[in-house]
CSV table of C-alpha atoms in Angstrom, one decimal:
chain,number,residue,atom,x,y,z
F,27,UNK,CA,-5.6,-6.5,22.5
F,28,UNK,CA,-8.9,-6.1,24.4
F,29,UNK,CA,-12.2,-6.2,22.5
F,30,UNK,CA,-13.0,-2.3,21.9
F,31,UNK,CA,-15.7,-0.2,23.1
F,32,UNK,CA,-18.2,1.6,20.4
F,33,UNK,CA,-21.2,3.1,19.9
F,34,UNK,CA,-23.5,4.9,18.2
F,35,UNK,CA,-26.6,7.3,18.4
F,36,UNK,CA,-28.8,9.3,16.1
F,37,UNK,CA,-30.9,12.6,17.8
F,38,UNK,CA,-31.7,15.9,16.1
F,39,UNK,CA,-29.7,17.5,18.8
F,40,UNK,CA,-25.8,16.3,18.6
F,41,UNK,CA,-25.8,17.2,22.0
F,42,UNK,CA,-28.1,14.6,23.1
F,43,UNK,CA,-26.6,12.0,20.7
F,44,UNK,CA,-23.2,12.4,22.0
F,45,UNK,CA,-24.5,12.0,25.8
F,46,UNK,CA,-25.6,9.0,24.1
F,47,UNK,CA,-22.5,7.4,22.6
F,48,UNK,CA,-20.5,8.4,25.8
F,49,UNK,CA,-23.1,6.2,28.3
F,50,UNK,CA,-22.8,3.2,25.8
F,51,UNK,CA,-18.6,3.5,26.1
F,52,UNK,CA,-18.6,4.3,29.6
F,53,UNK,CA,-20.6,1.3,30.1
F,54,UNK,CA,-19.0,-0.5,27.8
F,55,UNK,CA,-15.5,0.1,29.4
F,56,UNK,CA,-16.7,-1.0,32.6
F,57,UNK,CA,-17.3,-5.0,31.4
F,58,UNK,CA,-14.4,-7.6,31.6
F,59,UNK,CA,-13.1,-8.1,28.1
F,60,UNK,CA,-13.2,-4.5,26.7
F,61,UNK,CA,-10.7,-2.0,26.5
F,62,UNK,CA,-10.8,0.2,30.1
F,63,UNK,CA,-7.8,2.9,28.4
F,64,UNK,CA,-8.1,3.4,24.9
F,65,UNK,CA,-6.3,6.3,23.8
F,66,UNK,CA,-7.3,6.1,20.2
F,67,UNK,CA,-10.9,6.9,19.1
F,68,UNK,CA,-12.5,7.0,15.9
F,69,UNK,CA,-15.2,9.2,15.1
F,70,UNK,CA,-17.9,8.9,12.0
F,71,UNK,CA,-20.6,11.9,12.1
F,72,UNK,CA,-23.4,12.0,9.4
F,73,UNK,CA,-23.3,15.5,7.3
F,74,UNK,CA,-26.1,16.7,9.5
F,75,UNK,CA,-23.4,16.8,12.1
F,76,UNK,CA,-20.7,18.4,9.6
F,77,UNK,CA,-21.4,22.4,10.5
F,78,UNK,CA,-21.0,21.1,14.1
F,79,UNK,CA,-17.4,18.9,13.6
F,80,UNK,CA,-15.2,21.3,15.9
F,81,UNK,CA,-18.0,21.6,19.0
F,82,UNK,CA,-18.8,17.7,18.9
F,83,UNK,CA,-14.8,17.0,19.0
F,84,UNK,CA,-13.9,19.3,21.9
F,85,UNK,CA,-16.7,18.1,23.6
F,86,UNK,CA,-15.9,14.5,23.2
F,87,UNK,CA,-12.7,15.0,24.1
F,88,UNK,CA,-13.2,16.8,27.1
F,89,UNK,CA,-15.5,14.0,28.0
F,90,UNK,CA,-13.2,10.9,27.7
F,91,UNK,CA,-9.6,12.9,28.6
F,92,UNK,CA,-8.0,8.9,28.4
F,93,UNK,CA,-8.3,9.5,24.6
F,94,UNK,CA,-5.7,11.6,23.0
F,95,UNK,CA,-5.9,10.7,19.5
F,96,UNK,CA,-8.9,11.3,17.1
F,97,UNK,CA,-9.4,10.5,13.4
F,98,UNK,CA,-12.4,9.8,11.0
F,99,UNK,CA,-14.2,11.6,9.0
F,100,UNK,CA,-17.8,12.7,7.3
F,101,UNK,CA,-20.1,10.9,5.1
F,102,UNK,CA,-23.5,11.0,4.1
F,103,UNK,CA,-23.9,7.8,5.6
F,104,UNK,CA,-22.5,5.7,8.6
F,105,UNK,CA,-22.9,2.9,10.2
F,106,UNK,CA,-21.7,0.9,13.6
F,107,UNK,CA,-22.8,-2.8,14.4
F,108,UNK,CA,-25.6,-4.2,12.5
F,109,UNK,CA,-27.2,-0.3,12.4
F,110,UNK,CA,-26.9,2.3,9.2
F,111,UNK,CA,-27.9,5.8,9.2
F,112,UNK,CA,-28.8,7.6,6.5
F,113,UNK,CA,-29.9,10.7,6.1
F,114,UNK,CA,-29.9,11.6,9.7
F,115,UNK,CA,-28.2,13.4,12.4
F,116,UNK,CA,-25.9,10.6,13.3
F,117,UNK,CA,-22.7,9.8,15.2
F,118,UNK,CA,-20.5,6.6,15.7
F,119,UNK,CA,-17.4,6.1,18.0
F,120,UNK,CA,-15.1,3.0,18.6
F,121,UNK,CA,-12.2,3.3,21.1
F,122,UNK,CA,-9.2,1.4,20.7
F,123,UNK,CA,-6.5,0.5,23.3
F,124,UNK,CA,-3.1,-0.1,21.3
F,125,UNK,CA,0.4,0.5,22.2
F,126,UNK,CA,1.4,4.0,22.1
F,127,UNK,CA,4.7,3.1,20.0
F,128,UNK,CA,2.2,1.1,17.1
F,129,UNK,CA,0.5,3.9,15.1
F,130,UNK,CA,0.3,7.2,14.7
F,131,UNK,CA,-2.3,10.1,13.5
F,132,UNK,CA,-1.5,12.2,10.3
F,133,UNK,CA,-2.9,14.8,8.0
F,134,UNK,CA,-2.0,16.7,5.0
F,135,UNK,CA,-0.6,19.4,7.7
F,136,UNK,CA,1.5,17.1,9.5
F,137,UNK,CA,2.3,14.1,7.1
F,138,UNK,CA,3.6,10.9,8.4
F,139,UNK,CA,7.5,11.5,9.4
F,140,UNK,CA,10.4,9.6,9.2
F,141,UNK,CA,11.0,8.3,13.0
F,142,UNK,CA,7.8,6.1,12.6
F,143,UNK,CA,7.6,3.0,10.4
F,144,UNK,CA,4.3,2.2,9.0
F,145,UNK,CA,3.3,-1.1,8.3
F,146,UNK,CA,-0.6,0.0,7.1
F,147,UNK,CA,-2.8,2.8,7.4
F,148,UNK,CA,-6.4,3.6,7.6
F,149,UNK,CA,-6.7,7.0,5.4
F,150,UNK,CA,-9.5,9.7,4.9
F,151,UNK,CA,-9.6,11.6,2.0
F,152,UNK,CA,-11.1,14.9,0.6
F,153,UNK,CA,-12.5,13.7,-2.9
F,154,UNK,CA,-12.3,17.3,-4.4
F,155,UNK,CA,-7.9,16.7,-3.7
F,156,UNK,CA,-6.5,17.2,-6.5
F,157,UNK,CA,-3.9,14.1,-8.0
F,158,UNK,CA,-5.9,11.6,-5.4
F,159,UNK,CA,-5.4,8.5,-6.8
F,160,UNK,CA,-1.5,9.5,-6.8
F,161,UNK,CA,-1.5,10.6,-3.3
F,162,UNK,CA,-2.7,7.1,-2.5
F,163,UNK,CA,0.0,5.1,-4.2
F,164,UNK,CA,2.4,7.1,-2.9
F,165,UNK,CA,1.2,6.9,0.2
F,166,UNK,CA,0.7,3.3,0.5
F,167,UNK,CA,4.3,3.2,-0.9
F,168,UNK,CA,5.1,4.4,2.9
F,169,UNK,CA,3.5,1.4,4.7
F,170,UNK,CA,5.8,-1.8,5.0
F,171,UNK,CA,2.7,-3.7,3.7
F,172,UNK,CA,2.0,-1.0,1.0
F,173,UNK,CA,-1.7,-1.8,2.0
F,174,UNK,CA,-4.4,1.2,2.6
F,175,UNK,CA,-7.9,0.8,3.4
F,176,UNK,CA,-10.1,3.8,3.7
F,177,UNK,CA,-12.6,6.2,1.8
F,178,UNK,CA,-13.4,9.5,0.9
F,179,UNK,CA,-15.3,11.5,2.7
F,180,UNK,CA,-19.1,12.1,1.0
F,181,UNK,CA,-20.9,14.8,2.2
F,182,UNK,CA,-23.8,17.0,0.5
F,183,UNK,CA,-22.2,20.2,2.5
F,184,UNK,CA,-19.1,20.8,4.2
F,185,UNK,CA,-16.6,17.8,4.1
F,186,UNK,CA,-14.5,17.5,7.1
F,187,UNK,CA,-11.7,15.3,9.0
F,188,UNK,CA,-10.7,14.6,12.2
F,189,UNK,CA,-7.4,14.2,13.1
F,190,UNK,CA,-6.0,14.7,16.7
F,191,UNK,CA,-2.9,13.8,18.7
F,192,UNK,CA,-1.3,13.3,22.2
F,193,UNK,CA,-1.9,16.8,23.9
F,194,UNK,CA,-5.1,18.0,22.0
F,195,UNK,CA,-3.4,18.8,18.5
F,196,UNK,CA,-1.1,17.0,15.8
F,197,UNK,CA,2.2,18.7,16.5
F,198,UNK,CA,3.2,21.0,13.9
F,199,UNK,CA,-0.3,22.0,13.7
F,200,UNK,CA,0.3,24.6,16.4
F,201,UNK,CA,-3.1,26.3,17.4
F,202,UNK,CA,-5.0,24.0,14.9
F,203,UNK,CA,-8.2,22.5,15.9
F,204,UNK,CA,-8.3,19.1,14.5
F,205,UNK,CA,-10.8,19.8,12.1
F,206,UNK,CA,-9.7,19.5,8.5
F,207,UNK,CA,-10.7,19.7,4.9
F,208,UNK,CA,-9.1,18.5,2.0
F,209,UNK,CA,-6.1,16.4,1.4
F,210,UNK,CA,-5.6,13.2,3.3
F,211,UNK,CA,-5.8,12.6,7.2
F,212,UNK,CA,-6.1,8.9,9.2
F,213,UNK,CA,-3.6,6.4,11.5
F,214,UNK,CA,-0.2,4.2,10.2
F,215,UNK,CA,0.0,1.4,12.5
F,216,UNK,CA,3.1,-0.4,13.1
F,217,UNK,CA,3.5,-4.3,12.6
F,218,UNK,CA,2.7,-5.3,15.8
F,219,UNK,CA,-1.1,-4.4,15.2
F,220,UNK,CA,-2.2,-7.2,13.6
F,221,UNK,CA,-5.1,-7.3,11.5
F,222,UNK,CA,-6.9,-8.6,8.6
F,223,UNK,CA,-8.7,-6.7,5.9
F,224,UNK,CA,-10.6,-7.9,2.4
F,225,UNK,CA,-12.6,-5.8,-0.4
F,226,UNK,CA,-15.8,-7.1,-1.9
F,227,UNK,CA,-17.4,-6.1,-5.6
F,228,UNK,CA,-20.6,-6.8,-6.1
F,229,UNK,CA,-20.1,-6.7,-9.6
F,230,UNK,CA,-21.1,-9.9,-12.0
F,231,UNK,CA,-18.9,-9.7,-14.9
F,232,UNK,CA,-21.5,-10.1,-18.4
F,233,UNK,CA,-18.5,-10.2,-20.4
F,234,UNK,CA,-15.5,-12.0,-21.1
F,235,UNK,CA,-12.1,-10.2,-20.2
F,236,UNK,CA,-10.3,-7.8,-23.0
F,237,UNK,CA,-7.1,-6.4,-23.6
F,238,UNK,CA,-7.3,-2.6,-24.5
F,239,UNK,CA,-5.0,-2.1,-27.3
F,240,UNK,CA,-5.6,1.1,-28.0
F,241,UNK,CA,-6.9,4.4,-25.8
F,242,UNK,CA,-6.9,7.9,-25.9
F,243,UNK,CA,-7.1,9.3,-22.2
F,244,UNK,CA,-10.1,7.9,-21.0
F,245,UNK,CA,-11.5,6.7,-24.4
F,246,UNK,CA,-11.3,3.1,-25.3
F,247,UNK,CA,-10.8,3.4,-29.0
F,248,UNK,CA,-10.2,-0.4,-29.6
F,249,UNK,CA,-10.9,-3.6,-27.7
F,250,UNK,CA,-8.5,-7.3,-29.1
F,251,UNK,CA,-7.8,-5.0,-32.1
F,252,UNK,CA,-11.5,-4.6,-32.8
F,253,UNK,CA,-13.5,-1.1,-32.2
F,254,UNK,CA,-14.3,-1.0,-28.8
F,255,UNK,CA,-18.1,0.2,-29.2
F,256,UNK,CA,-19.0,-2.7,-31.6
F,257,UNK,CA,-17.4,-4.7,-29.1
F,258,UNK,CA,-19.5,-3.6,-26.4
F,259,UNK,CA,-22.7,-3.6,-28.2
F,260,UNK,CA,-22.0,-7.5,-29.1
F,261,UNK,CA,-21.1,-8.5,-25.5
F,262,UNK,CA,-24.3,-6.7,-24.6
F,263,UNK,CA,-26.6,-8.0,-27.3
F,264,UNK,CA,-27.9,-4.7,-28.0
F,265,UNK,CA,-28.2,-2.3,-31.0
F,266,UNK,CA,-28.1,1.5,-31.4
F,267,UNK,CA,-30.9,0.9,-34.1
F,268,UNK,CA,-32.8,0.3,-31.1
F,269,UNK,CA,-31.6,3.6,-28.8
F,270,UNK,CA,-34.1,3.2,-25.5
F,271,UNK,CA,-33.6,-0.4,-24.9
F,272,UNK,CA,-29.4,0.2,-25.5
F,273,UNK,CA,-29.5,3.2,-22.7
F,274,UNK,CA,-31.1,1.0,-20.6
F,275,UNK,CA,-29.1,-1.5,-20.7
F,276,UNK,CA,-26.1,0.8,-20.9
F,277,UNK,CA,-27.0,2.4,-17.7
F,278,UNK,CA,-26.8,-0.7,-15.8
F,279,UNK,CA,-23.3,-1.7,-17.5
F,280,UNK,CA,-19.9,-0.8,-16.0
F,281,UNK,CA,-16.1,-1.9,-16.7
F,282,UNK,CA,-13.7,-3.7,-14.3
F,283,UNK,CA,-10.5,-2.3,-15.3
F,284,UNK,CA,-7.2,-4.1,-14.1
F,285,UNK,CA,-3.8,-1.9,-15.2
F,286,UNK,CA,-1.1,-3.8,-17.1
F,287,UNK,CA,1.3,-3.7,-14.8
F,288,UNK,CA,-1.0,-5.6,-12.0
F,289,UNK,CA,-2.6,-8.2,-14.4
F,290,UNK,CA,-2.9,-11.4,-12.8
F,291,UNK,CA,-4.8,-14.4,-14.4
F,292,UNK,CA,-7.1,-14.2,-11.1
F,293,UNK,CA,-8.4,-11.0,-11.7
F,294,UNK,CA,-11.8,-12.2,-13.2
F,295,UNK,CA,-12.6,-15.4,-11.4
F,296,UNK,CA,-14.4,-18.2,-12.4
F,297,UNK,CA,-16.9,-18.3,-9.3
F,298,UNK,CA,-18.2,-14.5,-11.1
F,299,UNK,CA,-16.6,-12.0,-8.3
F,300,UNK,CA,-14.0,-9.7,-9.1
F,301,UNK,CA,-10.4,-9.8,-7.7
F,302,UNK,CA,-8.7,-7.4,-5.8
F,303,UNK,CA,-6.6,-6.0,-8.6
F,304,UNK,CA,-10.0,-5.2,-10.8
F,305,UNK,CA,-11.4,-1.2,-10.5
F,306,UNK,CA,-15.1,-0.3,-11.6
F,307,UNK,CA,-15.7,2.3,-13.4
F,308,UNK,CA,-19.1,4.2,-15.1
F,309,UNK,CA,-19.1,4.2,-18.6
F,310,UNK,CA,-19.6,7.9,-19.5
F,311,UNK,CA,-20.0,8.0,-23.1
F,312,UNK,CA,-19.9,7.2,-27.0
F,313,UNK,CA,-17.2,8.0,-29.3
F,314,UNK,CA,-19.2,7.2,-32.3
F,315,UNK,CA,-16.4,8.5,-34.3
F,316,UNK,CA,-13.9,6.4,-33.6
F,317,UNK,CA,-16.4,3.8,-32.4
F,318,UNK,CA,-14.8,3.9,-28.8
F,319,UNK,CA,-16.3,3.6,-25.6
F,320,UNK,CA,-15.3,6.3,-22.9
F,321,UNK,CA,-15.2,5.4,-18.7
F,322,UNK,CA,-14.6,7.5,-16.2
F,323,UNK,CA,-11.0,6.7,-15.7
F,324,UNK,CA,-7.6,7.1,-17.4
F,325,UNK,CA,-7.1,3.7,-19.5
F,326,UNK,CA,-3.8,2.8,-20.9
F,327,UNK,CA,-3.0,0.3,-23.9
F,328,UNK,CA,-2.9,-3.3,-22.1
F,329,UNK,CA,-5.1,-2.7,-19.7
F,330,UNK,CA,-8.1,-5.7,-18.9
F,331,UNK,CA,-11.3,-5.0,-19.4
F,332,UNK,CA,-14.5,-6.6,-18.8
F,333,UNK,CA,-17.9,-5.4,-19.1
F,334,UNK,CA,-19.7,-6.2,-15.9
F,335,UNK,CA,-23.0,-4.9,-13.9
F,336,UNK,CA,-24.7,-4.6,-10.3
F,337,UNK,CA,-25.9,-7.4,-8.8
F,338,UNK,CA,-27.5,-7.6,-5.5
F,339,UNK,CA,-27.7,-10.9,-5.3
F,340,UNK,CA,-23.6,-11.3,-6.4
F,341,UNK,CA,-23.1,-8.1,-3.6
F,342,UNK,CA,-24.5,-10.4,-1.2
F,343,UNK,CA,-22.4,-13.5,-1.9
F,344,UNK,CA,-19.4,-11.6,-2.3
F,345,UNK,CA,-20.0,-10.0,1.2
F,346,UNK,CA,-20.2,-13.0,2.8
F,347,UNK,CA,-17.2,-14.3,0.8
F,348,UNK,CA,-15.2,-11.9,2.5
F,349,UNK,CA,-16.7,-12.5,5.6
F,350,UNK,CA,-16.0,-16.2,5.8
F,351,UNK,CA,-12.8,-15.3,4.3
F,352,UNK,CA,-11.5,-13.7,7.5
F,353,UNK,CA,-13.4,-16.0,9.6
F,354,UNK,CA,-10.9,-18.5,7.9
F,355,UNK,CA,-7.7,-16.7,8.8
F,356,UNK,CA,-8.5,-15.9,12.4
F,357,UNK,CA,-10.4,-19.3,13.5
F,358,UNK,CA,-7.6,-22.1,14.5
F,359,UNK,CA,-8.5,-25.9,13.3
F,360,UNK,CA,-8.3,-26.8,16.8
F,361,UNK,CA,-10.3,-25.3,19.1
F,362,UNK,CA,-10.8,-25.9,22.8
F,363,UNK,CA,-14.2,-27.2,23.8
F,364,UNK,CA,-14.4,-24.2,26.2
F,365,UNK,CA,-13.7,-21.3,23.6
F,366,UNK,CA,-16.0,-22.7,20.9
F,367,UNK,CA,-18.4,-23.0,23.5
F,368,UNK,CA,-17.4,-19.2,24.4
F,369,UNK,CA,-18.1,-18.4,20.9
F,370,UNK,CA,-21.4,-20.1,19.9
F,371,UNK,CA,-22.8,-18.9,23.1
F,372,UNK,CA,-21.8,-15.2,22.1
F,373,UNK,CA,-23.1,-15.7,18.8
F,374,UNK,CA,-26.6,-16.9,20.5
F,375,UNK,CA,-26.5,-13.9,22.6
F,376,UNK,CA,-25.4,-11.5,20.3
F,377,UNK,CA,-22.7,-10.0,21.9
F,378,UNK,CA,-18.9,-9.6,21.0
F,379,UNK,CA,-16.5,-12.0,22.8
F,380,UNK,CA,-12.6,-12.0,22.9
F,381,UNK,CA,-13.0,-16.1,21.8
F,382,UNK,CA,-13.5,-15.1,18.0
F,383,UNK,CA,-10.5,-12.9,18.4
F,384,UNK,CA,-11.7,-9.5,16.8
F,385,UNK,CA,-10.8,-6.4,18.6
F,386,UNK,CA,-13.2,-4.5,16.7
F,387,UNK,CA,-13.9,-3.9,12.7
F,388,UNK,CA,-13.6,-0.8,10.3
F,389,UNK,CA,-15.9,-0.9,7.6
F,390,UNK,CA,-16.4,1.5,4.4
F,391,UNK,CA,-19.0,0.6,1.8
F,392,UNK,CA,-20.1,2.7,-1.1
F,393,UNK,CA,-22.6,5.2,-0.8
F,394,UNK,CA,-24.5,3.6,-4.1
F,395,UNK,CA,-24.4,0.2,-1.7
F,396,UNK,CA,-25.9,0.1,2.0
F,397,UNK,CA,-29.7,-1.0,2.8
F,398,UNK,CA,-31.1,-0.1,-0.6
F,399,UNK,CA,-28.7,-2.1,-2.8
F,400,UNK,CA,-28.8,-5.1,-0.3
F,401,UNK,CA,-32.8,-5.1,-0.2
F,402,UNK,CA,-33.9,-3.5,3.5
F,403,UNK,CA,-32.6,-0.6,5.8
F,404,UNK,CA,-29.3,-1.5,7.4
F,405,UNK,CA,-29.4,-4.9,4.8
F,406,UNK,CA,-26.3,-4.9,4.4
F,407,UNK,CA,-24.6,-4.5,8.2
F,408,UNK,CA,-26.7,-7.3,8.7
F,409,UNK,CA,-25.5,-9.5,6.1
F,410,UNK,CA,-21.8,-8.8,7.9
F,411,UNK,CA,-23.2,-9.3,11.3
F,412,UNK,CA,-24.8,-12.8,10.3
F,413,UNK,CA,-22.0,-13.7,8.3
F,414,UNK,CA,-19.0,-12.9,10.5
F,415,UNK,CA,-20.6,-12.5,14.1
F,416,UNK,CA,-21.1,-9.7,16.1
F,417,UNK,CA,-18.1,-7.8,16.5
F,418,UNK,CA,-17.7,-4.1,17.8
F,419,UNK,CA,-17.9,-2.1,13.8
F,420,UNK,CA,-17.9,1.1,12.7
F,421,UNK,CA,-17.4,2.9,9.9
F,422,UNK,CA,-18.9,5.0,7.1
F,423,UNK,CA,-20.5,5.2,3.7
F,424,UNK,CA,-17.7,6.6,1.1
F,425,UNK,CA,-17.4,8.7,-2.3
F,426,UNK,CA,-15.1,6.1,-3.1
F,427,UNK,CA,-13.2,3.1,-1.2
F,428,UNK,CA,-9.5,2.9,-0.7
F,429,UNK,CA,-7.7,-0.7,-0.5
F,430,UNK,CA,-4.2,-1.6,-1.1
F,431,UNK,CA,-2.6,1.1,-3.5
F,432,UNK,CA,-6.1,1.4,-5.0
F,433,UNK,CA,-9.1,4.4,-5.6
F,434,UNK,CA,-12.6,2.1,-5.8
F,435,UNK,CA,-16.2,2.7,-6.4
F,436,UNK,CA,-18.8,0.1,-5.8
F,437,UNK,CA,-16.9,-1.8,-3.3
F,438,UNK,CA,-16.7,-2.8,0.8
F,439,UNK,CA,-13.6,-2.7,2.9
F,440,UNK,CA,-13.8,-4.8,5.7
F,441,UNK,CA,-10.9,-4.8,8.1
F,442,UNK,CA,-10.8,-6.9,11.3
F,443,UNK,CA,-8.0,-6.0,14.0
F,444,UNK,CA,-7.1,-9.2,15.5
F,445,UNK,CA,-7.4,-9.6,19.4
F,446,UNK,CA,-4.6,-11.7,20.3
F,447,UNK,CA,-1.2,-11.3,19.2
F,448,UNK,CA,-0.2,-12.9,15.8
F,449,UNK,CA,1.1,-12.6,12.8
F,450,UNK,CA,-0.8,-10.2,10.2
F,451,UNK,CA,-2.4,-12.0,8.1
F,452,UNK,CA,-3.1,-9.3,4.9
């Protein structure tokens, strides 16, 4: 797998901003080490661009005829390399050269069928769908791994999808553009695409971890037996006697939640991050009747629970957590003199190089994260570039983040597709 080609552009005109994006690849495909026929591409447009999906598509595709297949999506942020754009015209485009037999596009029109086994999938989603969070376990129950990482689309207008295969159109869309909205749209790859993919929270936990033991829909009526508000306001240190100070400090607070059913002791860990298993949730409201507590999620008796807030400086940690995380899995202990030399050079130079064995990198952070959270504009591509080098990355800023079986908010999905063949290492 050869290092793939990407860029990104931002211009009032999309016209000029895809003329752009297509000089970068075209140059890009042209250098020794990246991919020279990639017939996947991935496409992230800013919702300036939305109103404009079908004409920038067809004009893409005319432009690179190589690709055949398209996916991505909308948001009202994206991002590619160390570079986020918000609230701009924007476009971003990585190409990817994978065996034709190792994934395959889908959509809500032309689901994923039987004569191709999944192994994982990247997945768009409409966030007005209705039964989401079931269409993602069910569809992560279709991938060998049962692993999904993803987003939904966030957009202040129109939200759209891209999804595009072999000669121009999905087939069984018949006459359909490749332009969609609603449901659930992205690529399955197969096994043989090996990659490696972690979530980070950026949540510090400010409570110790309860067992719901009783709930009402998405009320928390009783927290260890005892009512769930008084448990709150004593984990807090705060007093509805004193009703400005609580609000404030009830604004900052949310709840990790981990089901029952995948409670492990590591869900909370002791270093302060949040596992994978944990989802964050707003707190919504009082039930000063029953003294419960109500989140912005359906909770179940058995649950965890653990009152927790944003932290930039914990975002930042746990980001490069996950960074040196992968790092881990894809460096070897031994190295040859000439690839580590390979790799510190490309570091110095800040360029990608096939040494550090990543292809490319799909990233989709919360659109309450990005520069702002992290402290500066693009902050927080920055932090990823420092921490795990510079690899070809693009990717978008989501209404909420989709890993394993799961529906987040307040998280990043990082996923590196390795460039030499192994085993996955999820």
């Amino acid at each position: 797998m050869k290092l793939f080609p990407y860029a990104h552009a931002t211009h009032p005109q999309w016209q000029m901003a895809a003329a752009l994006v297509l000089a970068q690849l075209r140059a890009q495909m042209a250098l020794h080490g990246y991919a020279s026929t990639p017939t996947l591409a991935l496409l992230y447009i800013t919702d300036h661009y939305a109103g404009a999906a079908q004409d920038i598509l067809e004009h893409l595709g005319a432009e690179l005829p190589l690709v055949t297949d398209w996916s991505g999506t909308v948001g009202v942020g994206i991002m590619s390399n160390n570079m986020e754009y918000w609230d701009e015209p924007a476009m971003a485009v990585m190409l990817l050269e994978l065996p034709s037999d190792q994934y395959r596009v889908f959509s809500g029109v032309a689901p994923l069928g039987l004569g191709f086994e999944a192994h994982t999938a990247l997945v768009h989603a409409d966030p007005g769908t209705a039964d989401l969070g079931e269409l993602i376990v069910e569809m992560a129950q279709r991938t060998d791994a049962g692993y999904l990482f993803g987003g939904l689309c966030s957009s202040r207008g129109q939200s759209v999808q891209f999804a595009v295969a072999g000669n121009g159109n999905i087939s069984g869309h018949g006459a359909a553009s490749g332009v969609f909205s609603g449901g659930l749209s992205g690529v399955a790859f197969g096994p043989d695409v090996a990659m490696v993919s972690r979530v980070t929270q950026g949540c510090t936990p400010v409570s110790v971890a309860h067992t719901v033991t009783e709930a009402d829909h998405n009320v928390v009526v009783t927290l260890d037996g005892a009512p769930a508000l008084d448990v709150m306001l004593g984990d807090l240190s705060i007093s509805l006697q004193q009703p400005q100070e609580a609000m404030e400090v009830l604004r900052a607070t949310l709840v990790g939640l981990v089901p029952a059913q995948g409670l492990r002791s590591d869900a909370v860990q002791r270093s302060g991050h949040f596992g994978e298993d944990v989802v964050v949730r707003h707190i919504i409201g009082l039930d000063t009747g029953r003294h419960g507590v109500a989140v912005a999620d359906r909770v179940e008796a058995g649950t965890q629970l653990v009152f927790c807030q944003r932290n930039v400086q914990a975002a930042r940690a746990d980001l490069t957590r996950i960074c040196a995380e992968i790092r881990e899995e894809l460096e070897p202990q031994e190295q040859a003199l000439e690839t580590a030399h390979a790799v510190q050079a490309s570091m110095r130079e800040a360029e990608p190089h096939p040494a550090r064995r990543i292809a490319g990198a799909i990233y989709v952070s919360c659109t309450g994260r990005g520069g702002p959270h992290f402290g500066g504009p693009s902050a927080e591509l920055q932090l990823v570039r420092r921490a795990l080098g510079d690899v070809p990355l693009v990717g978008f800023f989501a209404a909420g983040e989709i890993a394993h079986s799961h529906l987040y908010g307040y998280t990043g999905v990082l996923t590196v597709f390795i460039a030499s063949p192994g085993e996955d290492a999820m």
